PDB file of C-alpha atoms in Angstrom:
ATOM      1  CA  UNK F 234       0.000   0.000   0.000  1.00  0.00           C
ATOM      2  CA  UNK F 235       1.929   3.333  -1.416  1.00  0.00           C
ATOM      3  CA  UNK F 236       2.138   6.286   1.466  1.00  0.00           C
ATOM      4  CA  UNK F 237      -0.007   9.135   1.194  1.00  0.00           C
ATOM      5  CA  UNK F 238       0.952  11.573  -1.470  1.00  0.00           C
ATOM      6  CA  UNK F 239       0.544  14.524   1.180  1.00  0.00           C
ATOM      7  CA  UNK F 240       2.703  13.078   3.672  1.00  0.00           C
ATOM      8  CA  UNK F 241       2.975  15.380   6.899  1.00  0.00           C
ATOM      9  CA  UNK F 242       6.447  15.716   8.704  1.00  0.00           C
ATOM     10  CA  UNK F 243       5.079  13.519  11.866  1.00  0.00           C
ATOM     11  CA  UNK F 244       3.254  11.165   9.239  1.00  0.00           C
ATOM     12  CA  UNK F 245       7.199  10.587   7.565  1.00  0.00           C
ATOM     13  CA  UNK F 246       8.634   9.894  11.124  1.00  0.00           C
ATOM     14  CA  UNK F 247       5.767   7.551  12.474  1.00  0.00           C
ATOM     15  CA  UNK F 248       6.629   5.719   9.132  1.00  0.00           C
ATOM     16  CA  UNK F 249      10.022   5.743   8.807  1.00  0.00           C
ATOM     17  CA  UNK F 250      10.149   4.558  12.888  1.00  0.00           C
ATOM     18  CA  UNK F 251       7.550   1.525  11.365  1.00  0.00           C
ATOM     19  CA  UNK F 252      10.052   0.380   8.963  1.00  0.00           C
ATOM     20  CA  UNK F 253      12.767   0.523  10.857  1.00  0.00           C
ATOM     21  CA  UNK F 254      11.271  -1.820  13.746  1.00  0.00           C
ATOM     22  CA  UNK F 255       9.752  -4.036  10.952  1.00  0.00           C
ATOM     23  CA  UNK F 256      12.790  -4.574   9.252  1.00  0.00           C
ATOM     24  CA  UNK F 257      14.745  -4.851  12.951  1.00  0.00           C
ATOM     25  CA  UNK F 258      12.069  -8.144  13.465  1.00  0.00           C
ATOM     26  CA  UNK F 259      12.881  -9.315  10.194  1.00  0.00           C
ATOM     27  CA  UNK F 260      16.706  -9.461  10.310  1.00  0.00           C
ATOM     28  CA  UNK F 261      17.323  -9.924  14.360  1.00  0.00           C
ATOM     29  CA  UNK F 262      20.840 -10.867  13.677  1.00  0.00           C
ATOM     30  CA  UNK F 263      21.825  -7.524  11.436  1.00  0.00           C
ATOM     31  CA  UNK F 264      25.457  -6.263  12.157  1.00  0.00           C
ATOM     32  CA  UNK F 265      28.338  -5.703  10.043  1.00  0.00           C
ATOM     33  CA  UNK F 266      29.047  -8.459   7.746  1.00  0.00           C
ATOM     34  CA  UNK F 267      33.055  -7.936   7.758  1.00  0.00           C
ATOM     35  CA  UNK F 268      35.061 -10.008  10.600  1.00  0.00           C
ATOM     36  CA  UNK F 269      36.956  -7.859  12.682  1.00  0.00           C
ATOM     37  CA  UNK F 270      38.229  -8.214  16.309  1.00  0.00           C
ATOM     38  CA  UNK F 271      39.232  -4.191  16.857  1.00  0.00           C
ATOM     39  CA  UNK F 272      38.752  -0.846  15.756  1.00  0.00           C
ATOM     40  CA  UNK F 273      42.435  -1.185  13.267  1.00  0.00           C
ATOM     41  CA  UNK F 274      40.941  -4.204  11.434  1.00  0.00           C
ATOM     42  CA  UNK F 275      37.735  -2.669  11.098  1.00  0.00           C
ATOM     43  CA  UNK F 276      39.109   0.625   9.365  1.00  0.00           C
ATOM     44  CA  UNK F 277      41.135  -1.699   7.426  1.00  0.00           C
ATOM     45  CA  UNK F 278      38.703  -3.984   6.024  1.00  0.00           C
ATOM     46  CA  UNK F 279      35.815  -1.483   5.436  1.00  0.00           C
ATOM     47  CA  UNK F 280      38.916   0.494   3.135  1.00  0.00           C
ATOM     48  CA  UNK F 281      39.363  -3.260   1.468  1.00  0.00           C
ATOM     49  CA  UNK F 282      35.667  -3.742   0.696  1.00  0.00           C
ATOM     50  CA  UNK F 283      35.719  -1.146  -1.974  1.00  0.00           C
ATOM     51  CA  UNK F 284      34.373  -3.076  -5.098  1.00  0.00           C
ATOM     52  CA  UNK F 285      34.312  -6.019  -4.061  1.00  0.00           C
ATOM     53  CA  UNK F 286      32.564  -8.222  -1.806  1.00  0.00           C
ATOM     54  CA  UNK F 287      33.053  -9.127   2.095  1.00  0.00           C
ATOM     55  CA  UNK F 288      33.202 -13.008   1.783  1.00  0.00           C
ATOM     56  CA  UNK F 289      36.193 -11.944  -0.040  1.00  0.00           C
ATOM     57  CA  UNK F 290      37.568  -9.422   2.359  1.00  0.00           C
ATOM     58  CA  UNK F 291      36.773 -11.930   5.263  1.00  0.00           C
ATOM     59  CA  UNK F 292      38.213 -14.899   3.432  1.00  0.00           C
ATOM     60  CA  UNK F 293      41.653 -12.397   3.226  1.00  0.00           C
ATOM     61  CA  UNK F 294      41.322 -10.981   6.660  1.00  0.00           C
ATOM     62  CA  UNK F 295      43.381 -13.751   8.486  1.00  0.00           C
ATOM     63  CA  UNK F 296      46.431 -13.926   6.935  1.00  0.00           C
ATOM     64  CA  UNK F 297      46.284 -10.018   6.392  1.00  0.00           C
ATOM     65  CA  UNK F 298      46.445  -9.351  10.231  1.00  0.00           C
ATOM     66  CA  UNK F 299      48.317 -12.477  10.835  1.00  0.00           C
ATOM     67  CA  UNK F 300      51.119 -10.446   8.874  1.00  0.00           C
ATOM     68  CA  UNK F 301      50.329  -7.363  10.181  1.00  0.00           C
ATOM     69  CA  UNK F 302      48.039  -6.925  13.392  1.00  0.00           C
ATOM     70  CA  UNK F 303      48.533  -3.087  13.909  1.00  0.00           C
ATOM     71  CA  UNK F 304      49.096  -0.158  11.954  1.00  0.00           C
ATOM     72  CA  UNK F 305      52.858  -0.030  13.104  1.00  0.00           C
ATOM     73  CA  UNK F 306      53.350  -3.266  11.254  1.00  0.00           C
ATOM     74  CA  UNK F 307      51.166  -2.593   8.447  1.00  0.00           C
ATOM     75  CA  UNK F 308      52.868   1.251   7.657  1.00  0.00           C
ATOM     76  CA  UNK F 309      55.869  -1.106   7.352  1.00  0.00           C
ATOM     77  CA  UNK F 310      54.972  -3.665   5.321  1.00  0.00           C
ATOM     78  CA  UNK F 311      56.538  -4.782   1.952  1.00  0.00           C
ATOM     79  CA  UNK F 312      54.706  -3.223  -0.690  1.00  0.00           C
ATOM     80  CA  UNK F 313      54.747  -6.564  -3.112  1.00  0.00           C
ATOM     81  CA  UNK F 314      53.741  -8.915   0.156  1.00  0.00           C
ATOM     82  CA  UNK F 315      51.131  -6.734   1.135  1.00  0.00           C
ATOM     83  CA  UNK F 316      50.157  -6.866  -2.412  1.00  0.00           C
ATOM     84  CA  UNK F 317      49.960 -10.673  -2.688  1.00  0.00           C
ATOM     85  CA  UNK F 318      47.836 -11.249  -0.239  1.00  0.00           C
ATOM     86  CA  UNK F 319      44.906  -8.540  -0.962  1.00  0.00           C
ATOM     87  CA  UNK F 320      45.564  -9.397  -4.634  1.00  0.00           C
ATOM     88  CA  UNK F 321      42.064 -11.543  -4.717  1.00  0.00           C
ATOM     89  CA  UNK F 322      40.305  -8.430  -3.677  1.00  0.00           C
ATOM     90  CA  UNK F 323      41.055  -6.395  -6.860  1.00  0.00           C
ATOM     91  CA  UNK F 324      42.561  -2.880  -7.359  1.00  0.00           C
ATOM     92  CA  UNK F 325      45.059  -4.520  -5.351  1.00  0.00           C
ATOM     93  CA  UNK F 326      47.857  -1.757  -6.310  1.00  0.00           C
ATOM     94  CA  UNK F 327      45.503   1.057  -5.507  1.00  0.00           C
ATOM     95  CA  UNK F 328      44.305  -0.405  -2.448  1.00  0.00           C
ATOM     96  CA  UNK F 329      47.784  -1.048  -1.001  1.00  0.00           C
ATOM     97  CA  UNK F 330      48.745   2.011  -1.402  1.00  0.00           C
ATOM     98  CA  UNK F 331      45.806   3.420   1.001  1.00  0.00           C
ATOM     99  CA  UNK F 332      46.813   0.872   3.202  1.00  0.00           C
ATOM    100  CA  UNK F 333      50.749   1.995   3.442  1.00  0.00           C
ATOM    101  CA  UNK F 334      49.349   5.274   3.680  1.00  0.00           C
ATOM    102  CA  UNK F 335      46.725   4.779   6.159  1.00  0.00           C
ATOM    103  CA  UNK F 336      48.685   2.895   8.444  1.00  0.00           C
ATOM    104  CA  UNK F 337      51.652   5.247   8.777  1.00  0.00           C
ATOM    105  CA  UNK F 338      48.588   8.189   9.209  1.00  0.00           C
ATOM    106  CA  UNK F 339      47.545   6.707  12.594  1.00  0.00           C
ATOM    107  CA  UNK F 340      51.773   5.736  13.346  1.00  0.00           C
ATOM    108  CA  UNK F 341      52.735   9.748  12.613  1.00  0.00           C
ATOM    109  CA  UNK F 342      49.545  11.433  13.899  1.00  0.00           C
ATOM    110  CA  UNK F 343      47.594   8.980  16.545  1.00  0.00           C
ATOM    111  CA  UNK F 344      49.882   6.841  18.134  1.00  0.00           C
ATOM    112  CA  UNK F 345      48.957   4.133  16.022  1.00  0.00           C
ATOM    113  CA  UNK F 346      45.863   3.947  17.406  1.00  0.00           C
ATOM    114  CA  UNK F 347      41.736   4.568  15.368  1.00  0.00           C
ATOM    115  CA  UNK F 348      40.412   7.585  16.611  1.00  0.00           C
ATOM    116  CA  UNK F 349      37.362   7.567  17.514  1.00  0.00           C
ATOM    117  CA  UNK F 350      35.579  11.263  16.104  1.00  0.00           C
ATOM    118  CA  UNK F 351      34.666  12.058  13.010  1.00  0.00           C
ATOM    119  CA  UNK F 352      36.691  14.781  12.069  1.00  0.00           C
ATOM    120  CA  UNK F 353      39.962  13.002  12.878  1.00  0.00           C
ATOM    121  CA  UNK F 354      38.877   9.546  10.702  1.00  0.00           C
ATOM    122  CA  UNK F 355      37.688  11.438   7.728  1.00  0.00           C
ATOM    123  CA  UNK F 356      41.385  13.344   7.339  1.00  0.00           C
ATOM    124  CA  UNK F 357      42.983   9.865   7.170  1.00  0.00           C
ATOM    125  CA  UNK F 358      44.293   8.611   3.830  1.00  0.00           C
ATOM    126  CA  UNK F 359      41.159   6.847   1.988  1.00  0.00           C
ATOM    127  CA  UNK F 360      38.703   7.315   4.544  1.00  0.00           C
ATOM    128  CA  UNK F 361      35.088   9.173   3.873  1.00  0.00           C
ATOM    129  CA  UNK F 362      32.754   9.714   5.620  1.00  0.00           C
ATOM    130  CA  UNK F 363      30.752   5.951   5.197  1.00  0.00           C
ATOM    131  CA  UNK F 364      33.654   4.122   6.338  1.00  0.00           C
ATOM    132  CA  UNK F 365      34.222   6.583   9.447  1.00  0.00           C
ATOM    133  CA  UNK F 366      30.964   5.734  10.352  1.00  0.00           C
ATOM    134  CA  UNK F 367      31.164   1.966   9.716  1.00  0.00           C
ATOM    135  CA  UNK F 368      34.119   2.546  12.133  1.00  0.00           C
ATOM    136  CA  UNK F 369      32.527   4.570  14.447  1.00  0.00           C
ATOM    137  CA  UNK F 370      29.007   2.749  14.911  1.00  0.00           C
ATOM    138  CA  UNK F 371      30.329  -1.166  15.559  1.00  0.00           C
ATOM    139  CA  UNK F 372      33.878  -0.702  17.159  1.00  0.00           C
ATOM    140  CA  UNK F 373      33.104   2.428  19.188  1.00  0.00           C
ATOM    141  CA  UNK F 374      29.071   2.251  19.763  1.00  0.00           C
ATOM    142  CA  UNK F 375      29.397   6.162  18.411  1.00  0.00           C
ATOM    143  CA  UNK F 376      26.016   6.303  16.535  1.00  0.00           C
ATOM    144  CA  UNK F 377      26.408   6.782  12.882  1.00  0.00           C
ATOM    145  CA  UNK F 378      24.628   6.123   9.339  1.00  0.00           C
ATOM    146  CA  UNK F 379      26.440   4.530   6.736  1.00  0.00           C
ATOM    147  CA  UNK F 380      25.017   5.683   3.091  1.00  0.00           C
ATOM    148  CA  UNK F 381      26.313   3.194   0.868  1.00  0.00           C
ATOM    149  CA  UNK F 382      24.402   1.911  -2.371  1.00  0.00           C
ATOM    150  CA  UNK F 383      21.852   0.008  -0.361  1.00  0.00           C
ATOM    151  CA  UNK F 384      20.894   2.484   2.198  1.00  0.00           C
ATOM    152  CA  UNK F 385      20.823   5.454  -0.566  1.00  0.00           C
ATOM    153  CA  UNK F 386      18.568   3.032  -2.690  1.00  0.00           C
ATOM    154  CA  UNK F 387      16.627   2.419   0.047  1.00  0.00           C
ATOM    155  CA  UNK F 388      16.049   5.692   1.502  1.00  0.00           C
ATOM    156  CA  UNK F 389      14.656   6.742  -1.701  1.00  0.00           C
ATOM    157  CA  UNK F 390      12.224   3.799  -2.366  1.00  0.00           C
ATOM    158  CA  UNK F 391      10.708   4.492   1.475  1.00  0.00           C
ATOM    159  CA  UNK F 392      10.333   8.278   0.059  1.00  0.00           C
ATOM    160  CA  UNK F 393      12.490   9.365   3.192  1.00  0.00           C
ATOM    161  CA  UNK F 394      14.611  11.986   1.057  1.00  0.00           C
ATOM    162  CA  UNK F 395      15.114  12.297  -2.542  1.00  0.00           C
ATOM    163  CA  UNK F 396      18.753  13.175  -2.164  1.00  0.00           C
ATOM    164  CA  UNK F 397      21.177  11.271  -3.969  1.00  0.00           C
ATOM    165  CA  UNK F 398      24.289  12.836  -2.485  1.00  0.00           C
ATOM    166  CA  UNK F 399      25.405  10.579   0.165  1.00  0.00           C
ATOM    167  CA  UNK F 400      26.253  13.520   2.574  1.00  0.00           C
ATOM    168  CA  UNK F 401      23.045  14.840   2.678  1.00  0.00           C
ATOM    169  CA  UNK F 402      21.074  11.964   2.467  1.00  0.00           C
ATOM    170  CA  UNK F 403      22.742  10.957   5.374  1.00  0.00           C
ATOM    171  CA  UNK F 404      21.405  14.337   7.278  1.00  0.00           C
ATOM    172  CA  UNK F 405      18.170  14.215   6.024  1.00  0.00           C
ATOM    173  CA  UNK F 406      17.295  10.396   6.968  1.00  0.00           C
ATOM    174  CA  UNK F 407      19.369  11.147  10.376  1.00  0.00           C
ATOM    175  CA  UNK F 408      16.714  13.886  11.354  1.00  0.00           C
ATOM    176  CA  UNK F 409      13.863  10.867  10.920  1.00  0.00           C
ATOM    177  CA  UNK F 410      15.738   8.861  13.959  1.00  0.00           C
ATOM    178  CA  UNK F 411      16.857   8.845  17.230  1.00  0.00           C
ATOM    179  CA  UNK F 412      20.765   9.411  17.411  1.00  0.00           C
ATOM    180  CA  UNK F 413      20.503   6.073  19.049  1.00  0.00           C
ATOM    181  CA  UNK F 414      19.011   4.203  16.416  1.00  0.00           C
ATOM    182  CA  UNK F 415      21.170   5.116  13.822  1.00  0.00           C
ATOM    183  CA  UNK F 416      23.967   2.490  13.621  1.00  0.00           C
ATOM    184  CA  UNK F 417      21.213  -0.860  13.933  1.00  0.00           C
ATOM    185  CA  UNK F 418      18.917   1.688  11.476  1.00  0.00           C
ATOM    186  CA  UNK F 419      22.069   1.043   8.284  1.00  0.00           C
ATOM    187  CA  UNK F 420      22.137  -2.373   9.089  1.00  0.00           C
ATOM    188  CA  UNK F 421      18.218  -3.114   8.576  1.00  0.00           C
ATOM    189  CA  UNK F 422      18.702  -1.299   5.343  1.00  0.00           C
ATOM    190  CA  UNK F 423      21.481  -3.202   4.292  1.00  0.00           C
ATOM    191  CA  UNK F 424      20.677  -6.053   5.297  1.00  0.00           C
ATOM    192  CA  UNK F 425      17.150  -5.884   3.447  1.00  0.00           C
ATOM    193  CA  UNK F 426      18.839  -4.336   0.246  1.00  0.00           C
ATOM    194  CA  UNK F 427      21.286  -7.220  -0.325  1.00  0.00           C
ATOM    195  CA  UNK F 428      18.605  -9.904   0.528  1.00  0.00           C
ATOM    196  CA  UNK F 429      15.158  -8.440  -0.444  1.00  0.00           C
ATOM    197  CA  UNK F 430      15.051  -4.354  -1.706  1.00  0.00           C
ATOM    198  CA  UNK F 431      17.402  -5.675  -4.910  1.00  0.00           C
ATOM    199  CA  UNK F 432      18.396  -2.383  -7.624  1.00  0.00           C
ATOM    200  CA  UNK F 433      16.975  -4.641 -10.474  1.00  0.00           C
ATOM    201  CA  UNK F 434      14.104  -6.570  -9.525  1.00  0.00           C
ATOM    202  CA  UNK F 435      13.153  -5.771  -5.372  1.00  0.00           C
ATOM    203  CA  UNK F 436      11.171  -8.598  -4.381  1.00  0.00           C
ATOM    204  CA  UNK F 437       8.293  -6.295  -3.639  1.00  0.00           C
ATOM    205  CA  UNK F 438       5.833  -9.499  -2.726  1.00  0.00           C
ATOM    206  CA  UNK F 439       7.996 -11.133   0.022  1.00  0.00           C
ATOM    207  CA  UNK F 440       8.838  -7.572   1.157  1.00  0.00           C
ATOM    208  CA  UNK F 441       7.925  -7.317   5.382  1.00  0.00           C
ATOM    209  CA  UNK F 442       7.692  -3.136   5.006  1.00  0.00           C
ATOM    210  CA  UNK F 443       5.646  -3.616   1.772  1.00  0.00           C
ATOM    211  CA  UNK F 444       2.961  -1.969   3.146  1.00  0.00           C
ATOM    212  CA  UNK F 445       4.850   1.373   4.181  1.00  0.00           C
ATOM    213  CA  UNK F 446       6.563   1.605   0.920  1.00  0.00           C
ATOM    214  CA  UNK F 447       5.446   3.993  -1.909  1.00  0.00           C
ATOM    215  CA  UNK F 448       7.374   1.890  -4.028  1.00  0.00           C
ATOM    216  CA  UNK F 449       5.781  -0.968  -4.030  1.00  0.00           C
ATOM    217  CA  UNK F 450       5.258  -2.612  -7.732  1.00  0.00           C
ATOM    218  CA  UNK F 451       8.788  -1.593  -8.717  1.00  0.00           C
ATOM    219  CA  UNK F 452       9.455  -5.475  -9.244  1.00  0.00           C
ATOM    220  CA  UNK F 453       7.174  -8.315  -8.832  1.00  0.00           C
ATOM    221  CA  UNK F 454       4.352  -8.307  -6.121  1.00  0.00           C
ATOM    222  CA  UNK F 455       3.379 -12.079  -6.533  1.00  0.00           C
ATOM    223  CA  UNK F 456       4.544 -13.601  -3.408  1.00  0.00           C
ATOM    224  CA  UNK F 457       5.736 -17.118  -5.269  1.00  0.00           C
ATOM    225  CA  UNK F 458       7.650 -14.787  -8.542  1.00  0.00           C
ATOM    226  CA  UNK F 459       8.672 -12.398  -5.439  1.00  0.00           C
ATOM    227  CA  UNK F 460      10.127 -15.364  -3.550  1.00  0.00           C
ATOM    228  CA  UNK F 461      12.122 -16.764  -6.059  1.00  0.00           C
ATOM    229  CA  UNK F 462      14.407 -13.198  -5.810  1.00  0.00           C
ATOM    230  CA  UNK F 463      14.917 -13.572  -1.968  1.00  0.00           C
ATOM    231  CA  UNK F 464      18.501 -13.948  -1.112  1.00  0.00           C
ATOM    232  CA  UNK F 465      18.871 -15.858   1.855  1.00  0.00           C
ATOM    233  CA  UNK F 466      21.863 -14.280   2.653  1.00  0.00           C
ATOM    234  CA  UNK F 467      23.948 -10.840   1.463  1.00  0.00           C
ATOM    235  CA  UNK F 468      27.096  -9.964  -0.438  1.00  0.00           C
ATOM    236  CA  UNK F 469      29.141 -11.911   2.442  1.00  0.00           C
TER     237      UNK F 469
END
């Protein structure tokens, strides 16, 4: 059933609030699908999952941290070793480069250490503003929405905000949500973009917030066609 076409302010909030706890009953277990076990690997990985997948970053991850475990180690690493063993990820060149330069960031201007603001994680080498939240939201509990393609798909389909700039989409869904709410808020969106809420074909008739959505029709509303789309599982 599509939202009202005159939508008040409070009518967008109650909504928005609905989906949210629908979609927080329909994926209990939502969290961040790249293995980490501290704040350094977190940064690190989230920088690594740049076109590509995370069962590919996690499949990586061991022997990565294994080599290096902290950014000392990593801001020293050989260039070609560090190379060979993100190579599977792709843009492996590129991406060891942020790494080197990442690393020796938080060595020369933190301790070594992942701050844990904003303002600090956005100045580091290869870090915007969606991985500083990734960062910020699951190894600090520092609320934070993370506007990748999912979320920004998402957030347009619920009619939330029409903005496509990640930056300000990010403000204008923020302002629908307690501060609180923010971090477990990306991963319902995720988590129902990857499995449900596809870009070509959303499974609009095994959709749980189906009835909030203005969208609704955009792909198939038959439950059995709709079914057939479900992914039982995301990008990991």
């Amino acid at each position: 059933m599509p939202a009202p076409t005159a939508e008040t302010r409070t009518g967008l909030v109650r909504r928005a609030r609905k989906i949210d706890r629908v979609l927080g009953e329909t994926y209990p277990d939502a969290k961040c699908e790249l293995d980490f076990d501290d704040p350094f690997q977190l940064l690190v990985v989230t920088v690594l999952s740049a076109q590509t997948t995370d069962k590919r970053v996690n499949a990586v991850r061991p022997t990565l941290f294994a080599a290096y475990p902290d950014a000392r180690a990593m801001a020293a690493a050989d260039r070609e070793t560090l190379e060979g063993i993100i190579g599977p990820l792709g843009f492996f060149r590129a991406k060891t480069e942020s790494l080197l330069k990442l690393s020796a960031a938080l060595v020369e201007d933190h301790g070594g250490q992942v701050p844990p603001r904003l303002d600090d994680l956005v100045k580091l080498p290869g870090v915007g503003r969606k991985t500083a939240n990734v960062v910020l939201g699951n190894a600090f509990g520092i609320p934070g929405i993370t506007v990748d393609t999912h979320f920004g798909r998402l957030a347009r389909r619920f009619g939330w905000t029409e903005e496509t700039d990640p930056v300000k989409a990010e403000h204008a869904v923020g302002d629908l949500f307690e501060k609180r709410d923010w971090t477990m808020l990306s991963h319902h969106l995720i988590w129902h973009g990857r499995r449900v809420c596809h870009k070509q074909k959303p499974a609009c008739g095994a959709c749980t917030v189906a009835h909030w959505c203005p969208s609704y029709g955009e792909g198939p509303t038959d439950p059995e066609a709709a079914a057939n789309l479900v992914k039982t599982e995301g990008r990991a």
